[in-house]
CSV table of C-alpha atoms in Angstrom, one decimal:
chain,number,residue,atom,x,y,z
Y,1,ASP,CA,0.0,0.0,0.0
Y,2,GLN,CA,1.8,3.2,-1.3
Y,3,GLN,CA,0.8,5.9,1.1
Y,4,VAL,CA,2.8,8.7,-0.7
Y,5,LYS,CA,2.6,8.5,-4.4
Y,6,GLN,CA,4.6,10.5,-7.1
Y,7,ASN,CA,2.9,9.6,-10.4
Y,8,SER,CA,5.3,11.2,-12.7
Y,9,PRO,CA,8.5,9.3,-12.9
Y,10,SER,CA,10.2,12.1,-15.0
Y,11,LEU,CA,9.8,15.7,-15.9
Y,12,SER,CA,11.7,17.9,-18.5
Y,13,VAL,CA,11.5,21.8,-18.5
Y,14,GLN,CA,13.4,24.5,-20.1
Y,15,GLU,CA,15.8,26.5,-18.2
Y,16,GLY,CA,14.0,29.6,-16.8
Y,17,ARG,CA,10.6,28.0,-16.9
Y,18,ILE,CA,8.6,26.8,-14.0
Y,19,SER,CA,9.0,23.2,-12.7
Y,20,ILE,CA,6.0,21.6,-11.0
Y,21,LEU,CA,6.5,18.3,-9.2
Y,22,ASN,CA,3.5,16.7,-7.6
Y,23,CYS,CA,2.8,14.3,-4.8
Y,24,ASP,CA,-0.4,12.5,-3.5
Y,25,TYR,CA,-0.9,10.9,-0.2
Y,26,THR,CA,-3.6,8.7,1.3
Y,27,ASN,CA,-3.1,8.8,5.1
Y,28,SER,CA,-5.1,11.6,6.5
Y,29,MET,CA,-2.9,11.4,9.7
Y,30,PHE,CA,0.0,12.9,7.8
Y,31,ASP,CA,0.6,16.3,9.3
Y,32,TYR,CA,3.9,17.4,8.1
Y,33,PHE,CA,5.4,17.0,4.5
Y,34,LEU,CA,8.8,17.4,3.2
Y,35,TRP,CA,10.7,17.6,-0.2
Y,36,TYR,CA,14.1,16.1,-0.7
Y,37,LYS,CA,16.5,16.6,-3.6
Y,38,LYS,CA,18.8,13.7,-4.7
Y,39,TYR,CA,21.8,13.6,-6.9
Y,40,PRO,CA,23.0,10.1,-8.3
Y,41,ALA,CA,25.2,8.1,-5.8
Y,42,GLU,CA,24.7,10.7,-3.1
Y,43,GLY,CA,22.3,11.0,-0.1
Y,44,PRO,CA,19.1,13.2,-0.4
Y,45,THR,CA,19.4,16.6,1.0
Y,46,PHE,CA,16.4,18.5,2.6
Y,47,LEU,CA,14.8,21.1,0.4
Y,48,ILE,CA,11.6,22.5,1.9
Y,49,SER,CA,8.8,21.4,4.3
Y,50,ILE,CA,5.3,22.3,5.3
Y,51,SER,CA,3.1,21.7,8.1
Y,52,SER,CA,-0.5,20.6,7.7
Y,53,ILE,CA,-1.8,23.8,9.4
Y,54,LYS,CA,-0.3,25.8,6.3
Y,55,ASP,CA,-1.2,25.7,2.5
Y,56,LYS,CA,1.9,27.3,1.4
Y,57,ASN,CA,5.6,27.7,2.2
Y,58,GLU,CA,8.1,29.6,0.3
Y,59,ASP,CA,11.9,29.6,0.3
Y,60,GLY,CA,13.6,31.5,-2.5
Y,61,ARG,CA,13.1,29.9,-5.7
Y,62,PHE,CA,11.1,26.9,-4.0
Y,63,THR,CA,7.5,26.9,-2.9
Y,64,VAL,CA,5.5,24.0,-1.6
Y,65,PHE,CA,1.8,24.1,-1.8
Y,66,LEU,CA,-0.6,21.7,0.2
Y,67,ASN,CA,-4.1,21.0,-0.6
Y,68,LYS,CA,-5.3,18.9,2.4
Y,69,SER,CA,-8.8,18.3,0.9
Y,70,ALA,CA,-7.3,16.7,-2.1
Y,71,LYS,CA,-4.5,15.2,-0.2
Y,72,HIS,CA,-2.1,16.6,-2.7
Y,73,LEU,CA,1.1,18.6,-2.5
Y,74,SER,CA,3.3,20.2,-5.2
Y,75,LEU,CA,6.8,21.7,-5.3
Y,76,HIS,CA,7.2,24.8,-7.6
Y,77,ILE,CA,10.7,25.7,-8.9
Y,78,VAL,CA,10.8,29.1,-10.4
Y,79,PRO,CA,12.9,29.8,-12.5
Y,80,SER,CA,14.4,26.4,-13.1
Y,81,GLN,CA,18.2,26.1,-13.4
Y,82,PRO,CA,20.2,23.3,-14.8
Y,83,GLY,CA,21.6,22.6,-11.3
Y,84,ASP,CA,18.1,21.7,-10.3
Y,85,SER,CA,18.4,18.6,-12.4
Y,86,ALA,CA,18.0,15.8,-9.8
Y,87,VAL,CA,15.6,13.4,-8.4
Y,88,TYR,CA,12.9,14.8,-6.1
Y,89,PHE,CA,11.3,12.8,-3.3
Y,90,CYS,CA,8.2,14.0,-1.3
Y,91,ALA,CA,7.9,12.6,2.2
Y,92,ALA,CA,5.1,12.6,4.8
Y,93,THR,CA,5.0,12.0,8.4
Y,94,SER,CA,2.6,11.9,11.4
Y,95,ASN,CA,3.5,11.2,15.1
Y,96,THR,CA,5.2,7.8,14.4
Y,97,GLY,CA,8.9,8.8,14.2
Y,98,LYS,CA,8.9,7.7,10.5
Y,99,LEU,CA,9.1,9.4,7.2
Y,100,ILE,CA,7.2,7.7,4.2
Y,101,PHE,CA,8.7,8.6,0.9
Y,102,GLY,CA,7.3,8.7,-2.6
Y,103,GLN,CA,8.9,6.9,-5.5
Y,104,GLY,CA,10.7,10.0,-6.8
Y,105,THR,CA,10.6,12.2,-9.8
Y,106,THR,CA,13.6,12.8,-12.0
Y,107,LEU,CA,13.6,16.4,-13.2
Y,108,GLN,CA,15.8,17.5,-16.1
Y,109,VAL,CA,16.2,21.1,-16.7
Y,110,LYS,CA,17.5,21.9,-20.2
Y,111,PRO,CA,19.7,24.9,-20.9
J,237,ASP,CA,32.0,20.1,10.7
J,238,GLY,CA,28.9,18.1,11.7
J,239,GLY,CA,27.5,15.3,9.4
J,240,ILE,CA,26.8,11.6,8.7
J,241,THR,CA,29.5,9.3,7.6
J,242,GLN,CA,28.9,6.1,5.8
J,243,SER,CA,31.7,3.7,4.9
J,244,PRO,CA,32.7,2.3,2.5
J,245,LYS,CA,31.2,4.1,-0.5
J,246,TYR,CA,31.2,0.8,-2.5
J,247,LEU,CA,31.1,-2.7,-1.2
J,248,PHE,CA,31.3,-6.1,-2.9
J,249,ARG,CA,30.4,-9.4,-1.4
J,250,LYS,CA,29.7,-13.0,-2.3
J,251,GLU,CA,26.4,-14.5,-1.9
J,252,GLY,CA,26.0,-16.2,1.6
J,253,GLN,CA,28.4,-13.9,3.3
J,254,ASN,CA,27.1,-11.3,5.9
J,255,VAL,CA,28.2,-7.7,5.7
J,256,THR,CA,28.1,-4.7,7.9
J,257,LEU,CA,27.7,-1.3,6.8
J,258,SER,CA,29.0,1.6,8.9
J,259,CYS,CA,27.0,4.7,9.9
J,260,GLU,CA,28.4,7.4,12.3
J,261,GLN,CA,26.9,10.9,13.1
J,262,ASN,CA,28.3,13.8,15.1
J,263,LEU,CA,25.1,15.8,15.0
J,264,ASN,CA,24.1,14.8,18.5
J,265,HIS,CA,20.9,13.4,17.0
J,266,ASP,CA,18.8,11.0,19.0
J,267,ALA,CA,17.3,9.2,16.2
J,268,MET,CA,18.9,7.1,13.3
J,269,TYR,CA,17.5,5.3,10.3
J,270,TRP,CA,18.5,2.9,7.6
J,271,TYR,CA,16.9,3.0,4.2
J,272,ARG,CA,17.4,1.1,1.0
J,273,GLN,CA,16.8,2.7,-2.5
J,274,ASP,CA,16.1,0.6,-5.5
J,275,PRO,CA,15.3,2.0,-9.0
J,276,GLY,CA,11.7,3.2,-9.2
J,277,GLN,CA,10.9,2.5,-5.7
J,278,GLY,CA,12.0,5.5,-3.6
J,279,LEU,CA,13.4,5.0,-0.1
J,280,ARG,CA,12.3,2.1,2.0
J,281,LEU,CA,12.7,2.0,5.7
J,282,ILE,CA,14.7,-1.1,7.0
J,283,TYR,CA,15.2,-0.2,10.7
J,284,TYR,CA,15.2,2.9,12.9
J,285,SER,CA,16.2,3.8,16.4
J,286,GLN,CA,15.0,6.7,18.4
J,287,ILE,CA,17.2,6.2,21.5
J,288,VAL,CA,20.3,4.2,22.4
J,289,ASN,CA,19.9,0.5,22.9
J,290,ASP,CA,16.5,0.5,21.2
J,291,PHE,CA,15.4,0.0,17.7
J,292,GLN,CA,12.4,-0.9,15.7
J,293,LYS,CA,11.8,-2.7,12.5
J,294,GLY,CA,10.7,-0.6,9.4
J,295,ASP,CA,8.8,-1.9,6.4
J,296,ILE,CA,11.5,-4.2,5.0
J,297,ALA,CA,13.5,-5.5,8.0
J,298,GLU,CA,13.7,-9.2,7.0
J,299,GLY,CA,17.3,-10.4,6.4
J,300,TYR,CA,18.8,-7.3,8.1
J,301,SER,CA,19.9,-6.7,11.7
J,302,VAL,CA,21.1,-3.5,13.7
J,303,SER,CA,22.5,-2.4,16.8
J,304,ARG,CA,22.5,1.0,18.7
J,305,GLU,CA,25.1,0.7,21.5
J,306,LYS,CA,26.2,4.3,21.2
J,307,LYS,CA,24.4,7.4,20.2
J,308,GLU,CA,26.7,8.2,17.4
J,309,SER,CA,26.7,4.8,15.6
J,310,PHE,CA,24.0,2.6,14.1
J,311,PRO,CA,25.6,-0.2,12.0
J,312,LEU,CA,23.5,-2.2,9.7
J,313,THR,CA,24.2,-5.9,8.9
J,314,VAL,CA,23.0,-7.4,5.7
J,315,THR,CA,22.7,-11.2,6.4
J,316,SER,CA,22.7,-14.0,4.0
J,317,ALA,CA,18.8,-14.4,4.5
J,318,GLN,CA,18.3,-11.1,2.6
J,319,LYS,CA,17.1,-12.4,-0.8
J,320,ASN,CA,18.0,-9.3,-2.9
J,321,PRO,CA,20.8,-7.4,-0.9
J,322,THR,CA,22.2,-5.6,-3.9
J,323,ALA,CA,21.0,-1.9,-3.5
J,324,PHE,CA,22.1,1.5,-2.4
J,325,TYR,CA,21.8,1.9,1.4
J,326,LEU,CA,21.2,5.2,3.1
J,327,CYS,CA,21.7,6.2,6.7
J,328,ALA,CA,20.0,9.2,8.2
J,329,SER,CA,19.6,10.8,11.5
J,330,SER,CA,17.2,13.4,13.1
J,331,MET,CA,16.6,15.1,16.3
J,332,GLY,CA,13.9,12.5,17.0
J,333,SER,CA,11.8,12.8,20.2
J,334,GLY,CA,9.0,11.0,18.4
J,335,ARG,CA,8.9,13.5,15.6
J,336,SER,CA,10.8,12.9,12.3
J,337,TYR,CA,10.8,16.4,10.9
J,338,GLU,CA,14.0,16.8,8.9
J,339,GLN,CA,16.2,13.9,8.4
J,340,TYR,CA,19.9,14.4,7.4
J,341,PHE,CA,21.3,11.7,5.1
J,342,GLY,CA,24.6,10.2,4.7
J,343,PRO,CA,26.3,9.8,1.3
J,344,GLY,CA,25.2,6.2,1.0
J,345,THR,CA,26.8,2.8,0.4
J,346,ARG,CA,26.3,0.9,-2.7
J,347,LEU,CA,26.4,-2.9,-2.0
J,348,THR,CA,26.8,-5.4,-4.7
J,349,VAL,CA,26.3,-9.1,-3.9
J,350,THR,CA,27.4,-11.6,-6.6
């Protein structure tokens, strides 16, 4: 049972345009959501997070939107840069001490 | 310079041998985690530990064992009972206290068993 799903395995955008990565979840107990970025053969690095009491969190070029009624979150990257090319994982947690990760979306930003 | 160290970066073993992957952190974090990454499957939790001398099974614990004798160290043993041990293994830590929040990851160990 996949509680966190990233239905798009890959996404390709032009440099300077917006990248939108999507994530859906099924467990209504999740109350905190995170996005991680991962380069090949490296560990993921934390990017941005959002609590379920908010619907938007912004940090520079990165904005995460949360739609609780739809159990959907998205990560917007504006403007996209070639260095943003990586695998992006969304993750969710409740009061269990565990993060549940999606399958990841590979973003390619073309110069 | 605080962080998480995993060694070695690449590890090769023959089938039927146990192998132990190292994970050390100097972030003073209470909680530590082991994940496995396979292509197209994201990160799956193997074991986690929220305090010293205590650990819990994750979603795919079969064929693995861990210990947490020190706060800084959380080694993972891949036993011969693990049917598909070849994978990229990631260790992480967090402040813990029952809430995951941000986890900080090590660089990973790629294990190949032939």
